[in-house]
Amino acid sequence: MPGPWGAALYECRITHVRTVPLRHTFEHRGYLWLVDLDHLPRLPRPLRPLARFRAADHPGAPGAGLRGNLDAYLRGHGVDLDGGRVLMLTQARSFGHVFNPLTVYWCHDRAGRPVCTVAEVHNTYGGDHRYLLLPDHRGRARTAKEFYVSPFFPVDGEYRMTLPEPGDRLDLTVGLERTGGREFTATVHGVRAPASALGLLRAVLRHPFSTLAVSAHIRYQGIRLLLRGLPVQPRAGHVRPVRPRRGRHPLGLLRFGRPRSRREVHQP
């Protein structure tokens, strides 16, 4: 990994395109981190509020660590990396806030060979779900949709993902196929820069409060779709709230980012 922190930053353009039953497109910009789970960046103390990598912001037991939780998930699916390298693409917690619609893990064995890819999805209700993928040499994989994400799509259909391991460029695609064909496509495109104090400060100045901007933008687009008459799909049976929360709304409009209390648990 390049740079003094052994990590990379990708300034990204993220595009969402919905085609059915109405066409709706939006784009936003931000930055993502690519980090080695065994060698997370150690930022100088003054910069730590800008980037924290916490196990509590991802599925699993907070005390087990990011690597420990991922290994436990993989073992539960019959995969043992034997200490091989794992690269994680994600947003870091910044200014006390984080929201990651998609986190991707590229998993290798001890010899450095690719073993699998894990796509971790978070919704605006505090729920999360992981998909274990076995991509081809181009990073392409297919998996059934199992988790409620957008309030305007039911839990059905199939994801077709193209998630090649990033290099100088980052190019990811996630498409949702339903009976009528491709109904939704999200793309992420970015260019790599070494993670450093100067690089991080530049990214933060270009995209201030990036994690909050992502969650706010998603909710804003949801309001636009609601006003255009798109019906909200029920989510009963797909997530179970651990405790009651105030301000319930079909779009989760009062929920910004991952709560500090226990997450909602996915019910497959």
CSV table of C-alpha atoms in Angstrom, one decimal:
chain,number,residue,atom,x,y,z
A,1,MET,CA,0.0,0.0,0.0
A,2,PRO,CA,1.4,3.4,-0.9
A,3,GLY,CA,2.1,6.3,1.4
A,4,PRO,CA,3.3,6.9,5.0
A,5,TRP,CA,0.2,5.3,6.5
A,6,GLY,CA,0.1,2.2,4.3
A,7,ALA,CA,-3.3,3.1,3.0
A,8,ALA,CA,-4.9,4.8,0.0
A,9,LEU,CA,-7.5,7.5,-0.5
A,10,TYR,CA,-9.8,7.5,-3.5
A,11,GLU,CA,-11.7,10.7,-4.4
A,12,CYS,CA,-14.9,9.3,-5.9
A,13,ARG,CA,-17.8,10.1,-8.1
A,14,ILE,CA,-20.8,7.9,-7.1
A,15,THR,CA,-23.8,7.6,-9.4
A,16,HIS,CA,-27.2,6.0,-8.9
A,17,VAL,CA,-29.6,5.3,-11.8
A,18,ARG,CA,-33.1,4.0,-11.3
A,19,THR,CA,-35.1,3.1,-14.5
A,20,VAL,CA,-38.3,1.5,-13.3
A,21,PRO,CA,-41.1,2.5,-12.8
A,22,LEU,CA,-39.7,6.0,-13.3
A,23,ARG,CA,-36.2,7.2,-14.3
A,24,HIS,CA,-34.3,8.9,-11.6
A,25,THR,CA,-30.5,9.7,-11.6
A,26,PHE,CA,-28.3,11.4,-9.0
A,27,GLU,CA,-24.6,11.8,-8.4
A,28,HIS,CA,-22.5,12.8,-5.4
A,29,ARG,CA,-18.8,13.1,-4.7
A,30,GLY,CA,-16.7,12.1,-1.7
A,31,TYR,CA,-13.7,10.0,-0.8
A,32,LEU,CA,-13.1,6.5,0.4
A,33,TRP,CA,-10.3,4.7,2.2
A,34,LEU,CA,-8.6,1.5,1.2
A,35,VAL,CA,-6.9,0.0,4.2
A,36,ASP,CA,-5.2,-3.3,5.2
A,37,LEU,CA,-7.2,-4.8,8.1
A,38,ASP,CA,-4.0,-5.9,9.8
A,39,HIS,CA,-2.3,-2.6,9.4
A,40,LEU,CA,-4.8,0.2,10.0
A,41,PRO,CA,-3.5,3.7,9.5
A,42,ARG,CA,-2.1,5.3,12.7
A,43,LEU,CA,-3.0,9.0,12.3
A,44,PRO,CA,-1.3,11.8,14.3
A,45,ARG,CA,-3.5,12.7,17.3
A,46,PRO,CA,-4.7,16.1,15.8
A,47,LEU,CA,-6.0,14.3,12.7
A,48,ARG,CA,-7.8,11.4,14.5
A,49,PRO,CA,-11.2,13.1,14.5
A,50,LEU,CA,-11.0,13.1,10.7
A,51,ALA,CA,-10.7,9.3,10.4
A,52,ARG,CA,-11.4,6.5,12.8
A,53,PHE,CA,-11.8,2.8,11.9
A,54,ARG,CA,-14.1,1.2,14.5
A,55,ALA,CA,-15.3,-2.4,14.7
A,56,ALA,CA,-18.5,-1.0,16.2
A,57,ASP,CA,-19.3,0.7,12.9
A,58,HIS,CA,-19.5,-2.7,11.1
A,59,PRO,CA,-21.2,-6.1,11.8
A,60,GLY,CA,-19.9,-8.3,14.7
A,61,ALA,CA,-18.7,-7.8,18.2
A,62,PRO,CA,-17.1,-4.4,18.8
A,63,GLY,CA,-14.4,-6.0,21.0
A,64,ALA,CA,-13.3,-8.6,18.4
A,65,GLY,CA,-11.9,-6.0,16.0
A,66,LEU,CA,-12.5,-5.5,12.3
A,67,ARG,CA,-10.3,-8.4,11.3
A,68,GLY,CA,-11.6,-10.7,14.0
A,69,ASN,CA,-15.2,-10.1,13.0
A,70,LEU,CA,-14.6,-10.7,9.3
A,71,ASP,CA,-12.7,-13.9,10.0
A,72,ALA,CA,-15.6,-15.1,12.2
A,73,TYR,CA,-18.1,-14.3,9.4
A,74,LEU,CA,-15.9,-16.2,6.8
A,75,ARG,CA,-15.4,-19.2,9.1
A,76,GLY,CA,-19.2,-19.4,9.5
A,77,HIS,CA,-19.3,-19.8,5.7
A,78,GLY,CA,-16.6,-22.4,5.5
A,79,VAL,CA,-13.7,-20.0,4.5
A,80,ASP,CA,-10.4,-19.8,6.3
A,81,LEU,CA,-7.9,-17.2,5.0
A,82,ASP,CA,-5.1,-18.7,7.3
A,83,GLY,CA,-4.0,-15.1,8.1
A,84,GLY,CA,-4.0,-13.9,4.5
A,85,ARG,CA,-4.3,-10.2,3.7
A,86,VAL,CA,-7.7,-8.4,3.7
A,87,LEU,CA,-8.1,-5.0,2.0
A,88,MET,CA,-11.2,-2.9,3.1
A,89,LEU,CA,-12.7,-0.1,1.1
A,90,THR,CA,-14.9,2.1,3.3
A,91,GLN,CA,-15.7,5.5,4.7
A,92,ALA,CA,-14.0,6.2,8.0
A,93,ARG,CA,-15.8,7.7,11.0
A,94,SER,CA,-15.2,11.5,10.6
A,95,PHE,CA,-16.2,14.2,13.1
A,96,GLY,CA,-18.0,11.5,15.1
A,97,HIS,CA,-20.2,10.4,12.2
A,98,VAL,CA,-20.2,7.5,9.7
A,99,PHE,CA,-22.5,6.0,7.2
A,100,ASN,CA,-21.4,3.3,4.7
A,101,PRO,CA,-23.9,2.2,2.1
A,102,LEU,CA,-21.3,-0.2,0.8
A,103,THR,CA,-18.1,-1.5,2.3
A,104,VAL,CA,-16.0,-4.0,0.3
A,105,TYR,CA,-13.5,-6.5,1.6
A,106,TRP,CA,-11.0,-8.2,-0.8
A,107,CYS,CA,-9.8,-11.4,0.9
A,108,HIS,CA,-6.6,-13.3,0.1
A,109,ASP,CA,-4.9,-16.5,1.3
A,110,ARG,CA,-1.5,-16.6,2.9
A,111,ALA,CA,0.2,-16.9,-0.5
A,112,GLY,CA,-1.6,-13.7,-1.7
A,113,ARG,CA,-4.1,-15.4,-4.0
A,114,PRO,CA,-7.7,-14.0,-4.1
A,115,VAL,CA,-10.1,-16.2,-2.1
A,116,CYS,CA,-13.4,-14.2,-2.0
A,117,THR,CA,-14.9,-10.8,-1.8
A,118,VAL,CA,-17.4,-9.6,0.8
A,119,ALA,CA,-19.8,-6.8,0.1
A,120,GLU,CA,-21.2,-5.2,3.3
A,121,VAL,CA,-24.4,-3.2,2.9
A,122,HIS,CA,-25.9,-0.7,5.4
A,123,ASN,CA,-29.3,0.8,5.2
A,124,THR,CA,-30.6,4.1,6.7
A,125,TYR,CA,-32.5,2.2,9.4
A,126,GLY,CA,-29.3,1.0,11.1
A,127,GLY,CA,-29.4,-2.5,9.6
A,128,ASP,CA,-26.5,-4.3,7.9
A,129,HIS,CA,-25.9,-7.4,5.9
A,130,ARG,CA,-22.9,-9.1,4.3
A,131,TYR,CA,-22.8,-11.0,0.9
A,132,LEU,CA,-20.1,-13.5,0.4
A,133,LEU,CA,-19.0,-13.4,-3.3
A,134,LEU,CA,-16.8,-15.6,-5.4
A,135,PRO,CA,-16.0,-13.3,-8.3
A,136,ASP,CA,-14.4,-14.3,-11.6
A,137,HIS,CA,-11.1,-12.9,-12.8
A,138,ARG,CA,-12.8,-9.6,-13.7
A,139,GLY,CA,-14.4,-9.2,-10.3
A,140,ARG,CA,-17.9,-10.1,-11.5
A,141,ALA,CA,-20.3,-12.0,-9.3
A,142,ARG,CA,-24.0,-12.6,-8.8
A,143,THR,CA,-26.0,-13.0,-5.6
A,144,ALA,CA,-29.7,-13.0,-4.6
A,145,LYS,CA,-30.9,-9.8,-2.9
A,146,GLU,CA,-31.5,-10.7,0.8
A,147,PHE,CA,-31.6,-7.4,2.6
A,148,TYR,CA,-33.9,-4.3,2.6
A,149,VAL,CA,-32.0,-1.3,1.5
A,150,SER,CA,-34.1,1.3,-0.5
A,151,PRO,CA,-37.6,1.8,0.8
A,152,PHE,CA,-38.7,1.8,-2.8
A,153,PHE,CA,-37.5,-1.7,-3.7
A,154,PRO,CA,-38.8,-5.0,-2.1
A,155,VAL,CA,-36.4,-7.7,-1.1
A,156,ASP,CA,-36.3,-9.7,-4.3
A,157,GLY,CA,-34.2,-10.0,-7.5
A,158,GLU,CA,-30.5,-10.5,-8.0
A,159,TYR,CA,-27.5,-8.3,-7.7
A,160,ARG,CA,-24.9,-8.3,-10.4
A,161,MET,CA,-21.7,-6.8,-9.0
A,162,THR,CA,-18.4,-5.9,-10.6
A,163,LEU,CA,-15.9,-5.4,-7.8
A,164,PRO,CA,-12.3,-5.7,-9.1
A,165,GLU,CA,-9.6,-5.0,-6.5
A,166,PRO,CA,-8.7,-1.3,-6.8
A,167,GLY,CA,-5.3,-0.2,-8.2
A,168,ASP,CA,-4.6,3.2,-9.5
A,169,ARG,CA,-8.3,3.5,-10.3
A,170,LEU,CA,-11.4,2.4,-8.5
A,171,ASP,CA,-14.2,1.1,-10.7
A,172,LEU,CA,-17.2,-0.6,-9.0
A,173,THR,CA,-20.7,-1.4,-10.3
A,174,VAL,CA,-23.7,-2.8,-8.5
A,175,GLY,CA,-26.8,-3.6,-10.5
A,176,LEU,CA,-30.2,-4.9,-9.4
A,177,GLU,CA,-31.9,-7.3,-11.8
A,178,ARG,CA,-35.6,-8.0,-11.3
A,179,THR,CA,-38.2,-9.7,-13.5
A,180,GLY,CA,-38.4,-6.7,-15.8
A,181,GLY,CA,-34.6,-6.5,-16.3
A,182,ARG,CA,-32.0,-4.1,-14.8
A,183,GLU,CA,-33.9,-1.6,-12.6
A,184,PHE,CA,-31.1,0.0,-10.6
A,185,THR,CA,-27.4,0.6,-11.1
A,186,ALA,CA,-24.8,2.2,-8.8
A,187,THR,CA,-21.3,3.0,-9.9
A,188,VAL,CA,-18.2,4.2,-8.0
A,189,HIS,CA,-15.3,5.7,-9.9
A,190,GLY,CA,-12.2,7.1,-8.3
A,191,VAL,CA,-8.4,7.8,-8.6
A,192,ARG,CA,-5.9,6.6,-6.0
A,193,ALA,CA,-3.7,8.9,-3.9
A,194,PRO,CA,-1.5,7.8,-1.0
A,195,ALA,CA,-3.1,8.4,2.4
A,196,SER,CA,-1.1,11.1,4.2
A,197,ALA,CA,-1.8,14.1,6.4
A,198,LEU,CA,-1.7,16.4,3.4
A,199,GLY,CA,-3.8,14.1,1.3
A,200,LEU,CA,-6.4,13.7,4.0
A,201,LEU,CA,-6.6,17.4,4.6
A,202,ARG,CA,-7.1,18.0,0.9
A,203,ALA,CA,-9.9,15.5,0.7
A,204,VAL,CA,-11.6,16.9,3.8
A,205,LEU,CA,-11.5,20.4,2.4
A,206,ARG,CA,-12.9,19.3,-1.0
A,207,HIS,CA,-15.6,17.2,0.7
A,208,PRO,CA,-16.3,18.5,4.2
A,209,PHE,CA,-18.5,16.4,6.4
A,210,SER,CA,-18.4,13.7,3.6
A,211,THR,CA,-20.1,10.9,5.6
A,212,LEU,CA,-22.9,13.2,6.8
A,213,ALA,CA,-23.3,14.5,3.2
A,214,VAL,CA,-23.8,11.0,1.9
A,215,SER,CA,-26.6,10.1,4.3
A,216,ALA,CA,-28.3,13.5,3.9
A,217,HIS,CA,-28.2,13.2,0.1
A,218,ILE,CA,-29.7,9.7,0.1
A,219,ARG,CA,-32.6,11.0,2.3
A,220,TYR,CA,-33.0,14.0,0.1
A,221,GLN,CA,-33.3,11.8,-3.0
A,222,GLY,CA,-35.8,9.6,-1.2
A,223,ILE,CA,-38.0,12.6,-0.4
A,224,ARG,CA,-37.9,13.5,-4.1
A,225,LEU,CA,-39.0,10.0,-5.1
A,226,LEU,CA,-41.7,10.0,-2.5
A,227,LEU,CA,-43.0,13.3,-3.8
A,228,ARG,CA,-43.0,11.9,-7.3
A,229,GLY,CA,-45.4,9.2,-6.1
A,230,LEU,CA,-43.2,6.2,-5.9
A,231,PRO,CA,-44.7,3.8,-3.3
A,232,VAL,CA,-42.8,2.7,-0.2
A,233,GLN,CA,-42.3,-1.1,0.0
A,234,PRO,CA,-42.9,-2.7,3.4
A,235,ARG,CA,-39.9,-3.9,5.3
A,236,ALA,CA,-41.6,-6.2,7.8
A,237,GLY,CA,-39.7,-9.5,8.2
A,238,HIS,CA,-36.4,-8.2,6.9
A,239,VAL,CA,-35.1,-6.2,9.9
A,240,ARG,CA,-36.1,-6.3,13.5
A,241,PRO,CA,-35.6,-3.3,15.7
A,242,VAL,CA,-33.7,-4.1,18.9
A,243,ARG,CA,-35.2,-1.2,20.8
A,244,PRO,CA,-37.9,1.4,19.9
A,245,ARG,CA,-36.6,4.6,18.3
A,246,ARG,CA,-38.2,8.0,18.1
A,247,GLY,CA,-39.0,9.6,14.8
A,248,ARG,CA,-39.9,6.6,12.7
A,249,HIS,CA,-40.5,7.4,9.1
A,250,PRO,CA,-40.5,5.3,5.9
A,251,LEU,CA,-37.3,7.0,4.8
A,252,GLY,CA,-35.6,7.1,8.1
A,253,LEU,CA,-35.4,10.9,7.8
A,254,LEU,CA,-34.4,11.4,11.4
A,255,ARG,CA,-31.7,8.8,11.3
A,256,PHE,CA,-28.4,10.0,10.2
A,257,GLY,CA,-25.6,7.4,10.2
A,258,ARG,CA,-24.9,4.4,12.4
A,259,PRO,CA,-26.4,4.8,16.0
A,260,ARG,CA,-24.1,4.2,19.0
A,261,SER,CA,-26.6,1.7,20.5
A,262,ARG,CA,-27.1,-1.8,19.2
A,263,ARG,CA,-27.9,-2.3,15.6
A,264,GLU,CA,-31.1,-3.6,14.1
A,265,VAL,CA,-30.5,-7.3,13.4
A,266,HIS,CA,-31.1,-8.8,9.9
A,267,GLN,CA,-33.5,-11.6,9.8
A,268,PRO,CA,-32.8,-13.7,6.6
